[in-house]
mmCIF file of C-alpha atoms in Angstrom:
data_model
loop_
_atom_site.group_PDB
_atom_site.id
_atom_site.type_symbol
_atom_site.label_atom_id
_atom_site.label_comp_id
_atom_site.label_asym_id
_atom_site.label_seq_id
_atom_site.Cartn_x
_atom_site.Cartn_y
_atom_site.Cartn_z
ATOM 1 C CA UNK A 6 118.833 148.194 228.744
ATOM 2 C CA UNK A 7 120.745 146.131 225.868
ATOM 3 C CA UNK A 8 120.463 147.586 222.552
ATOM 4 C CA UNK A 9 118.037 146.169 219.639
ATOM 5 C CA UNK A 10 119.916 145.137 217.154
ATOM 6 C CA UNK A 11 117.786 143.714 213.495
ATOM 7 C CA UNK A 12 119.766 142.966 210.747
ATOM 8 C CA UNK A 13 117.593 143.476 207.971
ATOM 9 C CA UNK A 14 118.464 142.721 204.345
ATOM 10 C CA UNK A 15 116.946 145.338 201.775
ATOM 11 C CA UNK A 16 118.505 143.585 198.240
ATOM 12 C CA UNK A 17 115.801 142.256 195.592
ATOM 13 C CA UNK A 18 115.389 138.280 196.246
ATOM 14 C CA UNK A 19 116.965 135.905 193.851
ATOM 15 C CA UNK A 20 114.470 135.045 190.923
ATOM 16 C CA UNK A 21 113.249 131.632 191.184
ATOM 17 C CA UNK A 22 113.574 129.541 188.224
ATOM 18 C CA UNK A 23 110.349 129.361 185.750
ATOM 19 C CA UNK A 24 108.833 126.555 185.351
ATOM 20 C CA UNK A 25 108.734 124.720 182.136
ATOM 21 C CA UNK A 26 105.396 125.183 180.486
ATOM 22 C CA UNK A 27 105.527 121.279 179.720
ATOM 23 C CA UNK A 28 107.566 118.678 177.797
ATOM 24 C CA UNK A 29 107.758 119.256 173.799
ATOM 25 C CA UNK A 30 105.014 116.485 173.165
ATOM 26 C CA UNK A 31 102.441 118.713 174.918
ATOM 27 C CA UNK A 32 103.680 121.878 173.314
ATOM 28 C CA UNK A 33 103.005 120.453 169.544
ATOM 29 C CA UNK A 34 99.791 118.859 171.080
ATOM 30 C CA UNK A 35 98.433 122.656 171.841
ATOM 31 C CA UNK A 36 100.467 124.173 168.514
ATOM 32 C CA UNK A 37 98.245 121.379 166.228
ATOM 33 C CA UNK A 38 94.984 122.589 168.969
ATOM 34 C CA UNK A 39 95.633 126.174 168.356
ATOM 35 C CA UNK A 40 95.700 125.522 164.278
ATOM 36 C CA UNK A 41 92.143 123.868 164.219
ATOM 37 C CA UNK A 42 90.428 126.487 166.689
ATOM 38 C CA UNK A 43 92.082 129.335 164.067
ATOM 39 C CA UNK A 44 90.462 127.141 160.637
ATOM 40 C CA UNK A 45 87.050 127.110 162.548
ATOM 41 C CA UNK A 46 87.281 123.113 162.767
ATOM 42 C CA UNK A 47 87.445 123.352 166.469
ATOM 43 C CA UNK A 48 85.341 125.653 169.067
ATOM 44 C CA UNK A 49 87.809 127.510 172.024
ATOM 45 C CA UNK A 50 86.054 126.022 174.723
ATOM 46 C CA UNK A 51 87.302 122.590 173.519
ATOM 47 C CA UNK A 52 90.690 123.563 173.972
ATOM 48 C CA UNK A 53 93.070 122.256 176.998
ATOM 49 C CA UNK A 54 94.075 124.395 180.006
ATOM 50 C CA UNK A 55 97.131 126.666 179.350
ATOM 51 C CA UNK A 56 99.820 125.338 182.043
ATOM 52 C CA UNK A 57 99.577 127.142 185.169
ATOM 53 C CA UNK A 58 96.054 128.471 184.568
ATOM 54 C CA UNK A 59 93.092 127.744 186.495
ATOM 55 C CA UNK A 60 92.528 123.554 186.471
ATOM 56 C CA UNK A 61 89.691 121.643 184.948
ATOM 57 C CA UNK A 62 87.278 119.652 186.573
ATOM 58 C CA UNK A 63 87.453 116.054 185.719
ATOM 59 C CA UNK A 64 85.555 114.726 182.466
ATOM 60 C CA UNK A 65 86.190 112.879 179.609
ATOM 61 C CA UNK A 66 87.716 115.791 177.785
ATOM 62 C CA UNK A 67 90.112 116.210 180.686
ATOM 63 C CA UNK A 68 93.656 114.440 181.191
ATOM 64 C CA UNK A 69 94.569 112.892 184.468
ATOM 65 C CA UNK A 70 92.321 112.496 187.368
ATOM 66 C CA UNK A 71 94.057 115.448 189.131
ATOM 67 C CA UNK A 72 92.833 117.993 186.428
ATOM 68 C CA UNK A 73 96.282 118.613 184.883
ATOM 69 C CA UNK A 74 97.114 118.378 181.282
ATOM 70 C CA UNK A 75 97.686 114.705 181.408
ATOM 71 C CA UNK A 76 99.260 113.020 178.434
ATOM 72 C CA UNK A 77 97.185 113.396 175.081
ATOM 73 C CA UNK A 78 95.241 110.319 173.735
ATOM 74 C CA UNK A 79 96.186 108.848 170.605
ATOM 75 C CA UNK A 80 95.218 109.625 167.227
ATOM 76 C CA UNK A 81 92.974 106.421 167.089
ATOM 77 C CA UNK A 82 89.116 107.567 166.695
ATOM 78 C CA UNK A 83 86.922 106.872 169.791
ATOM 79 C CA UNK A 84 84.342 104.760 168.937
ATOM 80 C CA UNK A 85 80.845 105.885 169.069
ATOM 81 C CA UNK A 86 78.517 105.175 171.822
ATOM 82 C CA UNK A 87 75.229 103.204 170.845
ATOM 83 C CA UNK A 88 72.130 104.801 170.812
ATOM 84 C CA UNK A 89 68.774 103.516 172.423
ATOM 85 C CA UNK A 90 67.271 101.533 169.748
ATOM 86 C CA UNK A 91 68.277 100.050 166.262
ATOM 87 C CA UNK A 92 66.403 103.133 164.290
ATOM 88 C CA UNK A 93 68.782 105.382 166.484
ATOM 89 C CA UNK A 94 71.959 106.483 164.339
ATOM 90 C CA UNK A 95 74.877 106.531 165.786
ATOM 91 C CA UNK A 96 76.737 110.316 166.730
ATOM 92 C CA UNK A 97 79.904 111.218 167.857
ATOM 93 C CA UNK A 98 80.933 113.737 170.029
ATOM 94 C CA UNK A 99 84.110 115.587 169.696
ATOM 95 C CA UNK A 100 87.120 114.594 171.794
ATOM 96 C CA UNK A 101 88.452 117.707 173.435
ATOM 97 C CA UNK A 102 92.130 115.744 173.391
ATOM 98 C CA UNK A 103 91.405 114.016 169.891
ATOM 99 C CA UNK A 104 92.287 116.442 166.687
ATOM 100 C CA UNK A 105 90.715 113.961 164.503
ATOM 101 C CA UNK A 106 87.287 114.715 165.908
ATOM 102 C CA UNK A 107 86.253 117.824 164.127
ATOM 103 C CA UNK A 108 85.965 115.588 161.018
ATOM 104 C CA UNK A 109 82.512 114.618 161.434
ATOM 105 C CA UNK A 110 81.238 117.822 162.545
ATOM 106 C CA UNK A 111 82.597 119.185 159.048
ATOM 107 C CA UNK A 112 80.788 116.346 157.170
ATOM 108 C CA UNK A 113 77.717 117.294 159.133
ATOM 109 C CA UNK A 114 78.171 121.304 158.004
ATOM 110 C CA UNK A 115 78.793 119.902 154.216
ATOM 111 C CA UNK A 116 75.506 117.988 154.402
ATOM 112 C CA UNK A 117 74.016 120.856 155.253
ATOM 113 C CA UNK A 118 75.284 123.407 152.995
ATOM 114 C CA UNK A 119 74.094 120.564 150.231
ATOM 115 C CA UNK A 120 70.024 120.456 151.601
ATOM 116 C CA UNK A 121 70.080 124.258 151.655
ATOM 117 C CA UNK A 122 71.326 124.815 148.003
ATOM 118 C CA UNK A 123 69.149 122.000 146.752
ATOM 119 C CA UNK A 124 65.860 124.098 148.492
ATOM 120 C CA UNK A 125 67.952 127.252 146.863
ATOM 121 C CA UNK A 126 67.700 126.186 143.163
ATOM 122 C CA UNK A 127 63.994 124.128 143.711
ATOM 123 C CA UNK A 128 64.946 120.953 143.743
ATOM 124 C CA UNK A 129 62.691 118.326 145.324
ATOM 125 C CA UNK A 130 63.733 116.519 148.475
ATOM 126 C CA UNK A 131 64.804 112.812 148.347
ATOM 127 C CA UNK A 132 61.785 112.004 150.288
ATOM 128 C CA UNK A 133 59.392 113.228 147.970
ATOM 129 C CA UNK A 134 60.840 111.089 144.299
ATOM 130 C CA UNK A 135 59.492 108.300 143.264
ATOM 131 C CA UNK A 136 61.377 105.001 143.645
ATOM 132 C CA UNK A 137 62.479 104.988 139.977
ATOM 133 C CA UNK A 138 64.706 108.750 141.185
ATOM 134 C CA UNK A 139 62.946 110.637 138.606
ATOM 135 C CA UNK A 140 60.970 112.617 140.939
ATOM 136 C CA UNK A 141 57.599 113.088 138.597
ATOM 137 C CA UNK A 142 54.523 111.996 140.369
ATOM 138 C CA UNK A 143 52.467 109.441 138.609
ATOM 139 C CA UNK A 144 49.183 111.323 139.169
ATOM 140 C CA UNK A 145 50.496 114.588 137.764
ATOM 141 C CA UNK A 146 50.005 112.796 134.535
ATOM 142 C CA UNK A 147 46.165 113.050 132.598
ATOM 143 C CA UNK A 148 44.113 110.639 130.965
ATOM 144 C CA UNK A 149 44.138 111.111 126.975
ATOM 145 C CA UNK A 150 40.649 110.162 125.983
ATOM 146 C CA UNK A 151 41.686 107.340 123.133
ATOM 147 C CA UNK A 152 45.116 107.903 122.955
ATOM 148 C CA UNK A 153 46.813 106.623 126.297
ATOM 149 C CA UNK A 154 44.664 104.058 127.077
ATOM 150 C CA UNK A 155 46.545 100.739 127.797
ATOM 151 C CA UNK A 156 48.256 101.919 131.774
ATOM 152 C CA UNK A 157 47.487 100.279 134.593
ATOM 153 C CA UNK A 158 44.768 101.822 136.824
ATOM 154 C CA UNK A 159 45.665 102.397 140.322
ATOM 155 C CA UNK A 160 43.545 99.787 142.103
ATOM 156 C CA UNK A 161 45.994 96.790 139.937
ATOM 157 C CA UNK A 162 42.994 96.978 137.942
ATOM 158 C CA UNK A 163 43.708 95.171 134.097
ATOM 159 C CA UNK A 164 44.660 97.827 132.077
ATOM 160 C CA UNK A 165 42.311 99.540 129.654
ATOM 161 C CA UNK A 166 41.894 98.448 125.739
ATOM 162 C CA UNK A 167 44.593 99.847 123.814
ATOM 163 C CA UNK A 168 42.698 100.543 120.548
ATOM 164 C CA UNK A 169 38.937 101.113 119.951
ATOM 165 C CA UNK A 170 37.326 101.245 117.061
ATOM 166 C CA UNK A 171 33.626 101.452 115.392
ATOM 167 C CA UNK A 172 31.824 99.339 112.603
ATOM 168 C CA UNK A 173 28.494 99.746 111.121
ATOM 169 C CA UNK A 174 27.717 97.541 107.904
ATOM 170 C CA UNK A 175 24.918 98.091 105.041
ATOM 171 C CA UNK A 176 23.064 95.070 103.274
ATOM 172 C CA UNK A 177 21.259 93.964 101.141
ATOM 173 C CA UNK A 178 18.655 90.966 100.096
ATOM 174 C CA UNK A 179 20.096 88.171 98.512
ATOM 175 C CA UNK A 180 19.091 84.885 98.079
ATOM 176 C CA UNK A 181 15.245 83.477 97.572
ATOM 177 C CA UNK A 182 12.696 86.425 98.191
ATOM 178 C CA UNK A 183 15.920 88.803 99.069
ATOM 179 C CA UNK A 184 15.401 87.064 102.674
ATOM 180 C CA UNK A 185 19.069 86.759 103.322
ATOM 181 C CA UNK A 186 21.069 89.921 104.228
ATOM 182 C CA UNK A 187 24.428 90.267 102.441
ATOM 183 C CA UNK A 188 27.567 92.566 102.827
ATOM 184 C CA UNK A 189 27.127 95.430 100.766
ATOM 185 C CA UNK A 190 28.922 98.446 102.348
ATOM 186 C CA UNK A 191 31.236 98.624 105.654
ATOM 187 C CA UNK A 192 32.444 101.439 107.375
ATOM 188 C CA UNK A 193 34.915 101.516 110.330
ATOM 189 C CA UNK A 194 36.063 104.811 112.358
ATOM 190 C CA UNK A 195 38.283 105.287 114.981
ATOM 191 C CA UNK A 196 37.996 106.375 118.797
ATOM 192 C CA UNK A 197 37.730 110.019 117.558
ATOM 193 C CA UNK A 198 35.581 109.430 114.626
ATOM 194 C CA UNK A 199 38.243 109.395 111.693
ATOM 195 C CA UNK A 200 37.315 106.842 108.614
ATOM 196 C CA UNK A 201 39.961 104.047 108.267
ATOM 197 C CA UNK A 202 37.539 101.685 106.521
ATOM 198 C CA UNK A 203 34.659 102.819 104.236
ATOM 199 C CA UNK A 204 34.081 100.115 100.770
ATOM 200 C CA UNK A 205 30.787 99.168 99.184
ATOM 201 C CA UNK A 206 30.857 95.273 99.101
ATOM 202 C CA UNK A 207 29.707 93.404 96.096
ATOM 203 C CA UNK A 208 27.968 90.268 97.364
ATOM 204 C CA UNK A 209 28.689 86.478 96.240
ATOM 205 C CA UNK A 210 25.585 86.187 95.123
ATOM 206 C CA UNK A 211 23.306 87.897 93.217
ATOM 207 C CA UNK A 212 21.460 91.024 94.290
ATOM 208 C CA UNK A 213 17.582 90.649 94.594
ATOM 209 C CA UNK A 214 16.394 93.884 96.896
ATOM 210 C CA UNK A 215 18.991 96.509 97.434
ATOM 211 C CA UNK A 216 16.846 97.841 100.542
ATOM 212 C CA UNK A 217 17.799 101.056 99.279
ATOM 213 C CA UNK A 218 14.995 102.826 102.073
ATOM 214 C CA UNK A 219 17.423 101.280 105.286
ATOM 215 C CA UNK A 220 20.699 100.660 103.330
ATOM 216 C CA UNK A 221 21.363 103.331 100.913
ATOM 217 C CA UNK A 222 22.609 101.027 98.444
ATOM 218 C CA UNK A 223 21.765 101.500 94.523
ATOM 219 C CA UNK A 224 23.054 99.596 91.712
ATOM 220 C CA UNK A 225 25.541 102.086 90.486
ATOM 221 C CA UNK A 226 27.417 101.788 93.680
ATOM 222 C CA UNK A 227 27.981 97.851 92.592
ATOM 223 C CA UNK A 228 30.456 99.093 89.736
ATOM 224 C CA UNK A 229 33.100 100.277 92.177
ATOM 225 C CA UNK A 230 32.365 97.665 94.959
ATOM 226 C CA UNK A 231 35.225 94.709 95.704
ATOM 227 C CA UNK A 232 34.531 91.451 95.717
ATOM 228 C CA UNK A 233 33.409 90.047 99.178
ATOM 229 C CA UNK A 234 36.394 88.185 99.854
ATOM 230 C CA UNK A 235 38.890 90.610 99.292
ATOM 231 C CA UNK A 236 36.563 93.026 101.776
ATOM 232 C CA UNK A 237 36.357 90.454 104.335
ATOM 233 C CA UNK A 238 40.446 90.217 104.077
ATOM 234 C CA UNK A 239 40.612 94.067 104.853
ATOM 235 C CA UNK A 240 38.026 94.216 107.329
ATOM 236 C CA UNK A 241 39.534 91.578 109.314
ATOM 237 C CA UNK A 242 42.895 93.062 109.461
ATOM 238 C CA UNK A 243 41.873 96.326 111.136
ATOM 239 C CA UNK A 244 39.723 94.560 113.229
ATOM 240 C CA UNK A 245 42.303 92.197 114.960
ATOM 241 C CA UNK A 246 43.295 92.830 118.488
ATOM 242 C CA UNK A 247 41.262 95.657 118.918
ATOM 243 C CA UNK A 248 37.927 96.546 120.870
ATOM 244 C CA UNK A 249 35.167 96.747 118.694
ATOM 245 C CA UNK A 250 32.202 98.955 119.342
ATOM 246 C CA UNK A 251 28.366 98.442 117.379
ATOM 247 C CA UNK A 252 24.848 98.686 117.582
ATOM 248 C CA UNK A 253 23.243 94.948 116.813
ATOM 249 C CA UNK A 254 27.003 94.355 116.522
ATOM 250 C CA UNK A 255 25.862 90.642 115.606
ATOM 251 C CA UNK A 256 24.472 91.765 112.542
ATOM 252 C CA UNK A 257 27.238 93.030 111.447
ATOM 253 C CA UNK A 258 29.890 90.132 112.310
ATOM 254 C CA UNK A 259 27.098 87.629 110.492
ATOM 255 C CA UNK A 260 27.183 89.678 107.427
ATOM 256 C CA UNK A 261 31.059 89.618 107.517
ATOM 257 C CA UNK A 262 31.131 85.862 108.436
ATOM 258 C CA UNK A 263 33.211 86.860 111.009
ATOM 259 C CA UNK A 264 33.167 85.883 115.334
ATOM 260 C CA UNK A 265 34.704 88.497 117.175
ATOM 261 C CA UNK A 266 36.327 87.393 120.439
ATOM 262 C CA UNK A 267 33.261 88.329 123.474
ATOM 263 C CA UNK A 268 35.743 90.295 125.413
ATOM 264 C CA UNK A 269 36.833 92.986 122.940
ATOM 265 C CA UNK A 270 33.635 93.062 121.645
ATOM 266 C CA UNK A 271 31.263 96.434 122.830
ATOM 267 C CA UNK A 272 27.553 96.356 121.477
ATOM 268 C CA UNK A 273 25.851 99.856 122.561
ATOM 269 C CA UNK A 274 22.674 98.109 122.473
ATOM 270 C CA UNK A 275 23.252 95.714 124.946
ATOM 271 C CA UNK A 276 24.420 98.179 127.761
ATOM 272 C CA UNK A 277 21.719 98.926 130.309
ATOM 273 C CA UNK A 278 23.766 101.457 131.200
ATOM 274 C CA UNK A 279 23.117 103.645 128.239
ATOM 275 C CA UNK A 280 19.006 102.839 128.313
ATOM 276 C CA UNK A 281 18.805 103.616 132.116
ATOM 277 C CA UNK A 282 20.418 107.343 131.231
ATOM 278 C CA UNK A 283 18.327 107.434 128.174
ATOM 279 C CA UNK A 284 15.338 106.482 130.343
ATOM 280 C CA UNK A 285 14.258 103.491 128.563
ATOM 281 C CA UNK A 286 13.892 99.899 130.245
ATOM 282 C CA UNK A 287 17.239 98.000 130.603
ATOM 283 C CA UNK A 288 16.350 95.119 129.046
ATOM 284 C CA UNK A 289 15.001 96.386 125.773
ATOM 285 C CA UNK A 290 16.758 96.428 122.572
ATOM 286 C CA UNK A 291 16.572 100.438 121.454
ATOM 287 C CA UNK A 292 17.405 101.723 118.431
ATOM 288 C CA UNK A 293 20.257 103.585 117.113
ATOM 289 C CA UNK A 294 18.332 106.310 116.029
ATOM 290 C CA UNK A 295 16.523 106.567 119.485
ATOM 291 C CA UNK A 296 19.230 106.578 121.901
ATOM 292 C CA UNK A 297 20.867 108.680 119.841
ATOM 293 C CA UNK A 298 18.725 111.483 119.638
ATOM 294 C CA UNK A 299 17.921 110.568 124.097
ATOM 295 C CA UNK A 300 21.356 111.022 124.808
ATOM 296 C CA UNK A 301 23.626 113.205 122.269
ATOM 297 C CA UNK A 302 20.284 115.095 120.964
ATOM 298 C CA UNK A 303 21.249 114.423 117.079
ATOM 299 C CA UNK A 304 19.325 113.100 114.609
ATOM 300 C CA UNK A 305 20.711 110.696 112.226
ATOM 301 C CA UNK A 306 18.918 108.193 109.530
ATOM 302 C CA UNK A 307 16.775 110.956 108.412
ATOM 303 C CA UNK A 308 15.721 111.275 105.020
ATOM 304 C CA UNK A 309 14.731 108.820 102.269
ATOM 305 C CA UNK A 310 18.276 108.282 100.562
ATOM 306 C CA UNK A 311 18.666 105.548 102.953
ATOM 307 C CA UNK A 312 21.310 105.251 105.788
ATOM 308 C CA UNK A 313 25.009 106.194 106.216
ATOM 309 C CA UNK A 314 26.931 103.130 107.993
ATOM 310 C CA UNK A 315 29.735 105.989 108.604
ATOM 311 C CA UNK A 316 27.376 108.322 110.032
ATOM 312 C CA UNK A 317 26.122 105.512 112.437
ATOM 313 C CA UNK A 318 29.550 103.713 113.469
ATOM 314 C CA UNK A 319 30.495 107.489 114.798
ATOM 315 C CA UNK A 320 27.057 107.527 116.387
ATOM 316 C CA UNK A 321 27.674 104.334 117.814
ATOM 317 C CA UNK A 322 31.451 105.507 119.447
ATOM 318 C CA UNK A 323 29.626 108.522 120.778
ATOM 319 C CA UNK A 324 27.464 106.544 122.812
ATOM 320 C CA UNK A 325 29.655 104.388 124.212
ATOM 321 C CA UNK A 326 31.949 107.091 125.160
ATOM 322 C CA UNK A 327 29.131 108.592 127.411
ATOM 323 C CA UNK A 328 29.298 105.405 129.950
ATOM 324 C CA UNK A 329 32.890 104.584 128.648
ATOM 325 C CA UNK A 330 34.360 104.388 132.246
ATOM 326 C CA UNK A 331 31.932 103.269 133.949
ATOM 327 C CA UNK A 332 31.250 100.359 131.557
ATOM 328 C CA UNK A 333 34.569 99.187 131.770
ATOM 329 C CA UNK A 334 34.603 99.285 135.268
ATOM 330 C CA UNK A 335 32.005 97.193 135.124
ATOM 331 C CA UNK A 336 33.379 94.755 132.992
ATOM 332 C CA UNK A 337 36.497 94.335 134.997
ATOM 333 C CA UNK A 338 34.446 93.768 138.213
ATOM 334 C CA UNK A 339 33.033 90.747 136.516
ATOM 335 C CA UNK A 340 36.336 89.621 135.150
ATOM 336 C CA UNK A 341 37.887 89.374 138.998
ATOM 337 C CA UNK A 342 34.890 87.702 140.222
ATOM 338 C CA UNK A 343 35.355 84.853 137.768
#
């Protein structure tokens, strides 16, 4: 039987050659990769397969249809796909091959830092200012009884007088049989009762009953009075442009020779308003002193030293302050409908 013979060869195999991780383009590609995953611009996942590692499937992050590394896009942005609608806003999704990509997702981590100092420090939301950016809400802001009067209402209502004020006059008889009433005092307050105007009045012509019981008037109060004219002049200028607010108001304007214009003009007792809280029929002239003791429970014109025009033109604001609003309501209604 012929001998075996096996001719076996126990030295180490020649090393085969490595291969070449990849040209130099590819190597700064995954260098400039490497440096955005370290900053945090980049998540690891995004990154491309190390050469000879397990291959991708293919995507749109991926190279080549084969799964390799492929060659690397350029630096031009990919556009952003449209969303469904035109409210939708447009959003970009990284590019695993793209280094420009993490650009927006840092914009999107600055906006947010921003919203969650602003909600640190209190500061309102743009949502919630008003259109003018100050950010104070119009109905934070109260009504000053007499003093802020003149803003619109909410409804595009016309605004609210701007000034108010109160007159109540004091005559007397002149004239054949002291028949006709003349100017002899006038007193005008403001919307919270201060005096701007108080003058006795010396008449034109001569003094036959001073009606001393109603007015108050005596003769000794004719040495300090001005002349008519001159009180007329003063009146008149306080009285311009503003709402003016009386009881019998047209009393008063005939004794001043004076037409104020209808729609600044407020005469308590003409308002059914105040008779239908008083409880007196709506269409009846009441007194001063009635309504006044029905509705604010004071008593005024008592006595026998007469009456005190300043006493009654503060009356005469207090009244109309209790169906202020909804008297001018009222009046505004009416203005629309013509």
């Amino acid at each position: 039987m012929d001998d075996l013979i096996l001719n076996l060869d126990f030295s180490a195999p020649e090393s085969r050659p490595k291969k070449k991780p990849g040209n130099q383009k590819h190597q700064s590609f995954v260098r400039r990769r490497r440096e955005l995953e370290r900053r945090g611009v980049l998540r690891q996942k995004q990154l491309p397969a190390a050469p000879g590692g397990p291959r991708r499937a293919p995507g749109r992050g991926s190279g080549r249809s084969g799964g390799g590394p492929g060659k690397p896009r350029s630096g031009r942005p990919r556009s952003c796909p449209k969303e469904n609608g035109p409210a939708a806003a447009p959003r970009c999704t990284p590019d695993s091959q793209n280094g420009h990509t993490g650009t927006s997702r840092t914009k999107g981590k600055a906006r947010g830092a921003a919203r969650d100092s602003a909600k640190a420090v209190g500061a309102p939301p743009a949502s919630q200012k008003g259109s003018a950016g100050t950010g104070a809400p119009a109905s934070s802001k109260g009504k000053a009884r007499g003093a802020a009067r003149g803003t619109p209402t909410a409804g595009g209502a016309p605004p609210a007088p701007t000034k108010l004020v109160a007159i109540d006059c004091e005559m007397v008889g002149t004239g054949p049989g002291g028949r006709t009433s003349s100017l002899a005092r006038c007193s005008i307050v403001t919307y919270e009762g201060d005096v701007v105007y108080d003058q006795y009045v010396r008449p034109e012509a001569p003094i036959v009953d001073y009606r001393t019981r109603w007015s108050g008037i005596r003769r000794q109060h004719m040495a300090r009075a001005v002349p008519f004219r001159t009180a007329q002049q003063q009146v008149l200028r306080i009285l311009a442009g503003k709402v003016v607010v009386g009881h019998a108001i047209h009393n008063d304007f005939k004794a001043l020779q004076y037409s104020h214009p209808k729609a600044l003009t407020r005469d308590t007792a003409q308002i059914p308003l105040l008779n239908r809280r008083a409880g007196f029929p709506e269409n009846t002239a009441i007194s001063l002193k009635r309504l006044t003791k029905a509705l604010l429970n004071q008593d005024i014109q008592v006595g026998k030293s007469g009456h005190s025009s300043v006493e009654d033109a503060r009356a005469t604001m207090e009244l109309y302050k209790v169906v202020e609003e909804e008297w001018e309501q009222h009046l505004r209604q009416n203005l629309k409908q013509k």
